[in-house]
Amino acid sequence: MPKKLLLLPPLSVSSSFRALRARPAAFPTMNAARTGYRVFSANSTAACTELAKRITERLGAELGKSVVYQETNGETRVEIKESVRGQDIFIIQTIPRDVNTAVMELLIMAYALKTACARNIIGVIPYFPYSKQSKMRKRGSIVCKLLASMLAKAGLTHIITMDLHQKEIQGFFSFPVDNLRASPFLLQYIQEEIPNYRNAVIVAKSPDAAKRAQSYAERLRLGLAVIHGEAQCTELDMDDGRHSPPMVKNATVHPGLELPLMMAKEKPPITVVGDVGGRIAIIVDDIIDDVESFVAAAEILKERGAYKIYVMATHGILSADAPRLIEESSIDEVVVTNTVPHEVQKLQCPKIKTVDISLILSEAIRRIHNGESMAYLFRNITVDD
């Protein structure tokens, strides 16, 4: 037998309209307005949340409520203490000395927000970890690409970072990456805080850093000098996968196959290309971690007649005995941004100065949430910057 259909009496047009008007608060329309946003810190230590607090103060927002901690067995646990459904979420993660713990905190928080139905999850990572491992070395791996894949799998949909060690790293990601620049803030510091900066010369401590130094020199209308020679050890001199497998003395060679022999590199004695005598020398780079090469460069510049030496870098990691080595060296001042927490190093060495870059990060967050163009933040930025 065919099933009977239960027919309901139709509502009149007026009664239907009254029914819809009676429930707008309980059932908002889907296209009512742009969703809200929240800013979280993926690290609970005071040194790492300092930048997040500066950013939220500029945005006029409160830091999202969450708990991040390590259990007794070393596992990382993240708990989100408020609703994030349908919102744009920005996770600020500064990288302390314990890099691997910071990476896990970021991954777990992103995944927690993803399962909590956040609309978009944007990672604000001023210093991107493992950025130096972006090329194949012998039988190693490209760890930076692995990290990019892990972040995408965890739920991130966008990343804001600053001065990637290699700009090509952006190609490792399957989602947008905004690589902001700290150079406008460092240039401003040179103009306002270095007396008689017109008598300065911009120095690249190796040929690899020459493009960055040239960009600074052209913008400040200053001279350029490059240090080159035996004391320098660059990434390009390291073996990569093309030298694998290693040469074997008794290796068999196919008859008739004679490849031309590659001549071994021999660096000239260390020299300074450019005049630094009677000048202020300003060494520029993107990262200052192990400071031995900077200290050696400062000694050479002193020998060549520079009477004051500054070091400018975006990321001040300053590992191991860096503060002590800087304090005992010919370097007069080291200027870095607060992309990496280094308050302890500043207490150990008064020569270390900090430039705040929370302004550009907060503006990037505001523009991304409002769907505005990011072009203003990249004005007058070239490929070499």
GROMACS .gro file of C-alpha atoms in nm:
model
  385
    1MET     CA    1   0.000   0.000   0.000
    2PRO     CA    2   0.134   0.348  -0.076
    3LYS     CA    3   0.247   0.553   0.225
    4LYS     CA    4   0.017   0.832   0.333
    5LEU     CA    5   0.159   1.181   0.325
    6LEU     CA    6   0.089   1.399   0.623
    7LEU     CA    7  -0.010   1.743   0.499
    8LEU     CA    8   0.028   2.041   0.727
    9PRO     CA    9  -0.183   2.349   0.687
   10PRO     CA   10   0.018   2.614   0.502
   11LEU     CA   11   0.123   2.928   0.683
   12SER     CA   12   0.010   3.255   0.542
   13VAL     CA   13   0.268   3.497   0.411
   14SER     CA   14   0.216   3.733   0.701
   15SER     CA   15   0.245   3.459   0.965
   16SER     CA   16   0.564   3.325   0.799
   17PHE     CA   17   0.721   3.672   0.802
   18ARG     CA   18   0.629   3.719   1.169
   19ALA     CA   19   0.786   3.379   1.252
   20LEU     CA   20   1.114   3.477   1.085
   21ARG     CA   21   1.125   3.813   1.256
   22ALA     CA   22   1.063   3.652   1.592
   23ARG     CA   23   1.393   3.456   1.592
   24PRO     CA   24   1.679   3.665   1.449
   25ALA     CA   25   1.880   3.660   1.771
   26ALA     CA   26   1.872   3.281   1.811
   27PHE     CA   27   1.935   3.207   1.441
   28PRO     CA   28   2.153   3.478   1.280
   29THR     CA   29   2.186   3.481   0.906
   30MET     CA   30   2.501   3.319   0.764
   31ASN     CA   31   2.614   3.628   0.571
   32ALA     CA   32   2.545   3.882   0.842
   33ALA     CA   33   2.900   4.014   0.892
   34ARG     CA   34   3.266   3.920   0.890
   35THR     CA   35   3.359   3.687   1.175
   36GLY     CA   36   3.568   3.802   1.470
   37TYR     CA   37   3.929   3.721   1.544
   38ARG     CA   38   4.136   3.612   1.839
   39VAL     CA   39   4.511   3.626   1.909
   40PHE     CA   40   4.676   3.343   2.101
   41SER     CA   41   5.029   3.287   2.224
   42ALA     CA   42   5.159   2.935   2.169
   43ASN     CA   43   5.408   2.969   2.453
   44SER     CA   44   5.329   3.040   2.817
   45THR     CA   45   5.669   3.168   2.934
   46ALA     CA   46   5.695   3.538   3.016
   47ALA     CA   47   5.983   3.605   2.776
   48CYS     CA   48   5.797   3.452   2.481
   49THR     CA   49   5.460   3.618   2.552
   50GLU     CA   50   5.614   3.967   2.564
   51LEU     CA   51   5.587   4.015   2.185
   52ALA     CA   52   5.231   3.876   2.183
   53LYS     CA   53   5.129   4.128   2.451
   54ARG     CA   54   5.281   4.417   2.254
   55ILE     CA   55   5.088   4.310   1.942
   56THR     CA   56   4.753   4.276   2.120
   57GLU     CA   57   4.801   4.615   2.287
   58ARG     CA   58   4.846   4.776   1.946
   59LEU     CA   59   4.539   4.593   1.815
   60GLY     CA   60   4.330   4.690   2.117
   61ALA     CA   61   4.250   4.324   2.179
   62GLU     CA   62   4.300   4.078   2.461
   63LEU     CA   63   4.523   3.772   2.441
   64GLY     CA   64   4.323   3.455   2.390
   65LYS     CA   65   4.269   3.230   2.689
   66SER     CA   66   4.473   2.912   2.663
   67VAL     CA   67   4.704   2.694   2.869
   68VAL     CA   68   5.029   2.558   2.727
   69TYR     CA   69   5.252   2.343   2.944
   70GLN     CA   70   5.482   2.040   2.951
   71GLU     CA   71   5.380   1.738   3.153
   72THR     CA   72   5.622   1.552   3.379
   73ASN     CA   73   5.704   1.304   3.102
   74GLY     CA   74   5.799   1.589   2.864
   75GLU     CA   75   5.484   1.583   2.650
   76THR     CA   76   5.330   1.915   2.546
   77ARG     CA   77   4.968   1.981   2.633
   78VAL     CA   78   4.752   2.266   2.499
   79GLU     CA   79   4.405   2.361   2.623
   80ILE     CA   80   4.190   2.629   2.457
   81LYS     CA   81   3.976   2.799   2.723
   82GLU     CA   82   3.724   2.983   2.502
   83SER     CA   83   3.514   2.930   2.191
   84VAL     CA   84   3.685   2.994   1.857
   85ARG     CA   85   3.418   2.858   1.624
   86GLY     CA   86   3.401   3.048   1.296
   87GLN     CA   87   3.673   3.299   1.391
   88ASP     CA   88   4.007   3.403   1.241
   89ILE     CA   89   4.273   3.283   1.484
   90PHE     CA   90   4.628   3.423   1.493
   91ILE     CA   91   4.888   3.215   1.679
   92ILE     CA   92   5.199   3.409   1.781
   93GLN     CA   93   5.498   3.184   1.839
   94THR     CA   94   5.840   3.324   1.916
   95ILE     CA   95   6.117   3.066   1.913
   96PRO     CA   96   6.320   3.038   2.236
   97ARG     CA   97   6.633   2.829   2.278
   98ASP     CA   98   6.428   2.507   2.300
   99VAL     CA   99   6.331   2.507   1.933
  100ASN     CA  100   6.175   2.162   1.915
  101THR     CA  101   5.941   2.228   2.210
  102ALA     CA  102   5.830   2.554   2.046
  103VAL     CA  103   5.754   2.371   1.721
  104MET     CA  104   5.543   2.111   1.902
  105GLU     CA  105   5.355   2.383   2.090
  106LEU     CA  106   5.269   2.550   1.760
  107LEU     CA  107   5.162   2.226   1.591
  108ILE     CA  108   4.946   2.109   1.883
  109MET     CA  109   4.778   2.448   1.928
  110ALA     CA  110   4.702   2.473   1.555
  111TYR     CA  111   4.549   2.126   1.558
  112ALA     CA  112   4.347   2.206   1.871
  113LEU     CA  113   4.206   2.518   1.704
  114LYS     CA  114   4.132   2.324   1.387
  115THR     CA  115   3.929   2.064   1.578
  116ALA     CA  116   3.753   2.351   1.759
  117CYS     CA  117   3.621   2.470   1.419
  118ALA     CA  118   3.824   2.790   1.380
  119ARG     CA  119   3.754   2.958   1.047
  120ASN     CA  120   4.117   3.041   0.958
  121ILE     CA  121   4.437   2.966   1.151
  122ILE     CA  122   4.722   3.206   1.079
  123GLY     CA  123   5.064   3.145   1.230
  124VAL     CA  124   5.265   3.456   1.325
  125ILE     CA  125   5.620   3.318   1.338
  126PRO     CA  126   5.864   3.613   1.327
  127TYR     CA  127   6.169   3.383   1.319
  128PHE     CA  128   6.097   3.068   1.121
  129PRO     CA  129   6.292   2.776   1.273
  130TYR     CA  130   6.505   2.535   1.068
  131SER     CA  131   6.532   2.799   0.793
  132LYS     CA  132   6.905   2.728   0.759
  133GLN     CA  133   6.824   2.366   0.672
  134SER     CA  134   6.659   2.456   0.341
  135LYS     CA  135   6.914   2.288   0.113
  136MET     CA  136   7.028   1.929   0.067
  137ARG     CA  137   7.352   1.851   0.251
  138LYS     CA  138   7.521   1.519   0.174
  139ARG     CA  139   7.272   1.249   0.279
  140GLY     CA  140   7.071   1.484   0.500
  141SER     CA  141   6.724   1.621   0.443
  142ILE     CA  142   6.551   1.951   0.374
  143VAL     CA  143   6.405   1.990   0.723
  144CYS     CA  144   6.246   2.327   0.645
  145LYS     CA  145   6.023   2.165   0.382
  146LEU     CA  146   5.927   1.892   0.630
  147LEU     CA  147   5.825   2.157   0.884
  148ALA     CA  148   5.618   2.339   0.621
  149SER     CA  149   5.427   2.016   0.547
  150MET     CA  150   5.370   1.952   0.918
  151LEU     CA  151   5.227   2.302   0.971
  152ALA     CA  152   4.986   2.256   0.681
  153LYS     CA  153   4.876   1.917   0.812
  154ALA     CA  154   4.819   2.061   1.160
  155GLY     CA  155   4.569   2.312   1.018
  156LEU     CA  156   4.752   2.638   0.945
  157THR     CA  157   4.610   2.828   0.647
  158HIS     CA  158   4.849   3.125   0.635
  159ILE     CA  159   5.183   3.232   0.783
  160ILE     CA  160   5.328   3.572   0.869
  161THR     CA  161   5.704   3.565   0.915
  162MET     CA  162   5.998   3.803   0.885
  163ASP     CA  163   6.324   3.794   0.687
  164LEU     CA  164   6.338   3.428   0.589
  165HIS     CA  165   6.697   3.303   0.565
  166GLN     CA  166   6.626   3.203   0.204
  167LYS     CA  167   6.333   3.362   0.023
  168GLU     CA  168   6.280   3.042  -0.175
  169ILE     CA  169   6.146   2.882   0.145
  170GLN     CA  170   5.806   3.034   0.062
  171GLY     CA  171   5.779   2.774  -0.215
  172PHE     CA  172   5.777   2.491   0.042
  173PHE     CA  173   5.427   2.589   0.159
  174SER     CA  174   5.091   2.499   0.009
  175PHE     CA  175   4.930   2.815   0.153
  176PRO     CA  176   5.013   3.190   0.149
  177VAL     CA  177   5.328   3.317   0.325
  178ASP     CA  178   5.386   3.686   0.397
  179ASN     CA  179   5.760   3.742   0.443
  180LEU     CA  180   5.780   4.085   0.608
  181ARG     CA  181   6.101   4.290   0.628
  182ALA     CA  182   6.270   4.439   0.934
  183SER     CA  183   6.503   4.661   0.730
  184PRO     CA  184   6.285   4.978   0.760
  185PHE     CA  185   6.313   4.961   1.141
  186LEU     CA  186   6.689   4.895   1.133
  187LEU     CA  187   6.743   5.174   0.880
  188GLN     CA  188   6.549   5.409   1.105
  189TYR     CA  189   6.768   5.306   1.399
  190ILE     CA  190   7.083   5.384   1.200
  191GLN     CA  191   6.955   5.730   1.107
  192GLU     CA  192   6.830   5.823   1.454
  193GLU     CA  193   7.062   5.643   1.698
  194ILE     CA  194   7.408   5.632   1.532
  195PRO     CA  195   7.580   5.971   1.559
  196ASN     CA  196   7.744   6.091   1.238
  197TYR     CA  197   7.609   5.793   1.043
  198ARG     CA  198   7.688   5.981   0.720
  199ASN     CA  199   8.050   5.887   0.783
  200ALA     CA  200   7.962   5.516   0.794
  201VAL     CA  201   8.017   5.233   0.549
  202ILE     CA  202   7.793   4.927   0.520
  203VAL     CA  203   7.989   4.601   0.549
  204ALA     CA  204   7.904   4.249   0.431
  205LYS     CA  205   8.098   3.997   0.640
  206SER     CA  206   8.098   3.754   0.347
  207PRO     CA  207   8.016   3.769  -0.025
  208ASP     CA  208   7.687   3.589   0.048
  209ALA     CA  209   7.565   3.891   0.245
  210ALA     CA  210   7.666   4.143  -0.023
  211LYS     CA  211   7.316   4.188  -0.169
  212ARG     CA  212   7.165   4.274   0.168
  213ALA     CA  213   7.451   4.513   0.245
  214GLN     CA  214   7.416   4.675  -0.097
  215SER     CA  215   7.046   4.736  -0.033
  216TYR     CA  216   7.126   4.914   0.298
  217ALA     CA  217   7.406   5.117   0.138
  218GLU     CA  218   7.188   5.235  -0.151
  219ARG     CA  219   6.901   5.339   0.075
  220LEU     CA  220   7.131   5.529   0.314
  221ARG     CA  221   7.350   5.668   0.031
  222LEU     CA  222   7.660   5.520   0.193
  223GLY     CA  223   7.964   5.327   0.074
  224LEU     CA  224   7.989   4.948   0.064
  225ALA     CA  225   8.264   4.710   0.177
  226VAL     CA  226   8.285   4.331   0.154
  227ILE     CA  227   8.505   4.100   0.360
  228HIS     CA  228   8.641   3.808   0.162
  229GLY     CA  229   8.905   3.548   0.229
  230GLU     CA  230   9.027   3.246   0.422
  231ALA     CA  231   8.854   3.317   0.752
  232GLN     CA  232   8.505   3.298   0.601
  233CYS     CA  233   8.308   2.973   0.583
  234THR     CA  234   7.984   2.996   0.391
  235GLU     CA  235   7.702   2.754   0.333
  236LEU     CA  236   7.793   2.730  -0.035
  237ASP     CA  237   8.121   2.562   0.056
  238MET     CA  238   7.948   2.271   0.227
  239ASP     CA  239   7.897   1.946   0.040
  240ASP     CA  240   7.551   1.886  -0.094
  241GLY     CA  241   7.378   1.583  -0.241
  242ARG     CA  242   7.554   1.622  -0.575
  243HIS     CA  243   7.878   1.502  -0.415
  244SER     CA  244   7.719   1.175  -0.306
  245PRO     CA  245   7.838   0.899  -0.306
  246PRO     CA  246   8.185   0.999  -0.178
  247MET     CA  247   8.492   0.935  -0.387
  248VAL     CA  248   8.661   0.595  -0.342
  249LYS     CA  249   9.028   0.547  -0.420
  250ASN     CA  250   8.989   0.213  -0.597
  251ALA     CA  251   8.660   0.289  -0.764
  252THR     CA  252   8.609   0.127  -1.101
  253VAL     CA  253   8.560   0.363  -1.391
  254HIS     CA  254   8.371   0.272  -1.706
  255PRO     CA  255   8.617   0.228  -1.996
  256GLY     CA  256   8.629   0.537  -2.211
  257LEU     CA  257   8.453   0.756  -1.950
  258GLU     CA  258   8.682   1.041  -1.850
  259LEU     CA  259   8.509   1.330  -1.678
  260PRO     CA  260   8.696   1.658  -1.638
  261LEU     CA  261   8.844   1.696  -1.289
  262MET     CA  262   8.694   1.971  -1.072
  263MET     CA  263   8.972   2.186  -0.927
  264ALA     CA  264   8.968   2.231  -0.551
  265LYS     CA  265   8.873   2.573  -0.413
  266GLU     CA  266   9.148   2.784  -0.262
  267LYS     CA  267   9.043   3.106  -0.092
  268PRO     CA  268   9.271   3.408  -0.102
  269PRO     CA  269   9.404   3.563   0.221
  270ILE     CA  270   9.137   3.755   0.408
  271THR     CA  271   9.087   4.104   0.272
  272VAL     CA  272   8.844   4.392   0.283
  273VAL     CA  273   8.714   4.511  -0.052
  274GLY     CA  274   8.634   4.877   0.009
  275ASP     CA  275   8.765   5.165   0.218
  276VAL     CA  276   8.679   5.159   0.590
  277GLY     CA  277   8.964   5.375   0.722
  278GLY     CA  278   8.841   5.649   0.954
  279ARG     CA  279   8.481   5.534   0.910
  280ILE     CA  280   8.202   5.382   1.115
  281ALA     CA  281   8.157   5.020   1.003
  282ILE     CA  282   7.802   4.878   1.009
  283ILE     CA  283   7.788   4.501   0.952
  284VAL     CA  284   7.443   4.382   0.836
  285ASP     CA  285   7.301   4.030   0.825
  286ASP     CA  286   6.972   3.846   0.881
  287ILE     CA  287   7.073   3.618   1.171
  288ILE     CA  288   7.331   3.652   1.445
  289ASP     CA  289   7.371   3.323   1.629
  290ASP     CA  290   7.729   3.201   1.671
  291VAL     CA  291   7.914   3.531   1.684
  292GLU     CA  292   8.268   3.410   1.607
  293SER     CA  293   8.249   3.525   1.244
  294PHE     CA  294   8.118   3.868   1.349
  295VAL     CA  295   8.394   3.905   1.608
  296ALA     CA  296   8.658   3.807   1.348
  297ALA     CA  297   8.511   4.057   1.102
  298ALA     CA  298   8.522   4.331   1.366
  299GLU     CA  299   8.892   4.262   1.432
  300ILE     CA  300   8.973   4.290   1.062
  301LEU     CA  301   8.779   4.616   1.031
  302LYS     CA  302   8.962   4.760   1.332
  303GLU     CA  303   9.294   4.671   1.170
  304ARG     CA  304   9.181   4.847   0.851
  305GLY     CA  305   9.107   5.170   1.039
  306ALA     CA  306   8.737   5.160   1.132
  307TYR     CA  307   8.694   5.352   1.458
  308LYS     CA  308   8.348   5.224   1.555
  309ILE     CA  309   8.174   4.897   1.466
  310TYR     CA  310   7.801   4.816   1.475
  311VAL     CA  311   7.629   4.486   1.394
  312MET     CA  312   7.269   4.496   1.267
  313ALA     CA  313   7.060   4.179   1.232
  314THR     CA  314   6.693   4.087   1.227
  315HIS     CA  315   6.706   3.774   1.441
  316GLY     CA  316   6.923   3.783   1.753
  317ILE     CA  317   6.946   3.419   1.857
  318LEU     CA  318   7.280   3.475   2.036
  319SER     CA  319   7.346   3.115   2.138
  320ALA     CA  320   7.605   2.973   2.378
  321ASP     CA  321   7.870   3.227   2.485
  322ALA     CA  322   7.760   3.495   2.240
  323PRO     CA  323   7.703   3.769   2.504
  324ARG     CA  324   8.048   3.718   2.658
  325LEU     CA  325   8.222   3.712   2.319
  326ILE     CA  326   8.047   4.031   2.212
  327GLU     CA  327   8.135   4.204   2.539
  328GLU     CA  328   8.505   4.115   2.499
  329SER     CA  329   8.522   4.199   2.125
  330SER     CA  330   8.584   4.515   1.925
  331ILE     CA  331   8.212   4.542   1.847
  332ASP     CA  332   8.063   4.858   1.997
  333GLU     CA  333   7.695   4.768   1.961
  334VAL     CA  334   7.476   4.481   1.840
  335VAL     CA  335   7.128   4.583   1.726
  336VAL     CA  336   6.861   4.315   1.676
  337THR     CA  337   6.481   4.306   1.666
  338ASN     CA  338   6.254   4.129   1.914
  339THR     CA  339   6.159   3.845   1.679
  340VAL     CA  340   6.344   3.616   1.922
  341PRO     CA  341   6.340   3.670   2.301
  342HIS     CA  342   6.687   3.768   2.425
  343GLU     CA  343   6.633   3.948   2.754
  344VAL     CA  344   6.876   3.719   2.937
  345GLN     CA  345   7.150   3.795   2.682
  346LYS     CA  346   7.090   4.168   2.723
  347LEU     CA  347   7.149   4.139   3.096
  348GLN     CA  348   7.478   3.963   3.028
  349CYS     CA  349   7.593   4.213   2.764
  350PRO     CA  350   7.486   4.581   2.768
  351LYS     CA  351   7.610   4.621   2.409
  352ILE     CA  352   7.296   4.439   2.282
  353LYS     CA  353   7.012   4.674   2.181
  354THR     CA  354   6.658   4.587   2.071
  355VAL     CA  355   6.433   4.732   1.802
  356ASP     CA  356   6.059   4.664   1.840
  357ILE     CA  357   5.884   4.528   1.527
  358SER     CA  358   5.541   4.465   1.684
  359LEU     CA  359   5.400   4.758   1.481
  360ILE     CA  360   5.433   4.585   1.143
  361LEU     CA  361   5.315   4.248   1.278
  362SER     CA  362   5.001   4.400   1.430
  363GLU     CA  363   4.926   4.587   1.107
  364ALA     CA  364   4.968   4.264   0.908
  365ILE     CA  365   4.720   4.089   1.139
  366ARG     CA  366   4.468   4.372   1.102
  367ARG     CA  367   4.494   4.376   0.723
  368ILE     CA  368   4.465   3.999   0.684
  369HIS     CA  369   4.158   3.982   0.906
  370ASN     CA  370   3.989   4.273   0.725
  371GLY     CA  371   4.076   4.133   0.382
  372GLU     CA  372   4.286   4.438   0.293
  373SER     CA  373   4.586   4.447   0.062
  374MET     CA  374   4.931   4.381   0.210
  375ALA     CA  375   5.103   4.591  -0.058
  376TYR     CA  376   5.147   4.887   0.179
  377LEU     CA  377   5.373   4.678   0.404
  378PHE     CA  378   5.595   4.590   0.106
  379ARG     CA  379   5.622   4.934  -0.051
  380ASN     CA  380   5.968   5.008  -0.195
  381ILE     CA  381   6.076   4.651  -0.109
  382THR     CA  382   6.284   4.484  -0.380
  383VAL     CA  383   6.387   4.123  -0.434
  384ASP     CA  384   6.729   4.185  -0.280
  385ASP     CA  385   6.587   4.329   0.046
   0.00000   0.00000   0.00000
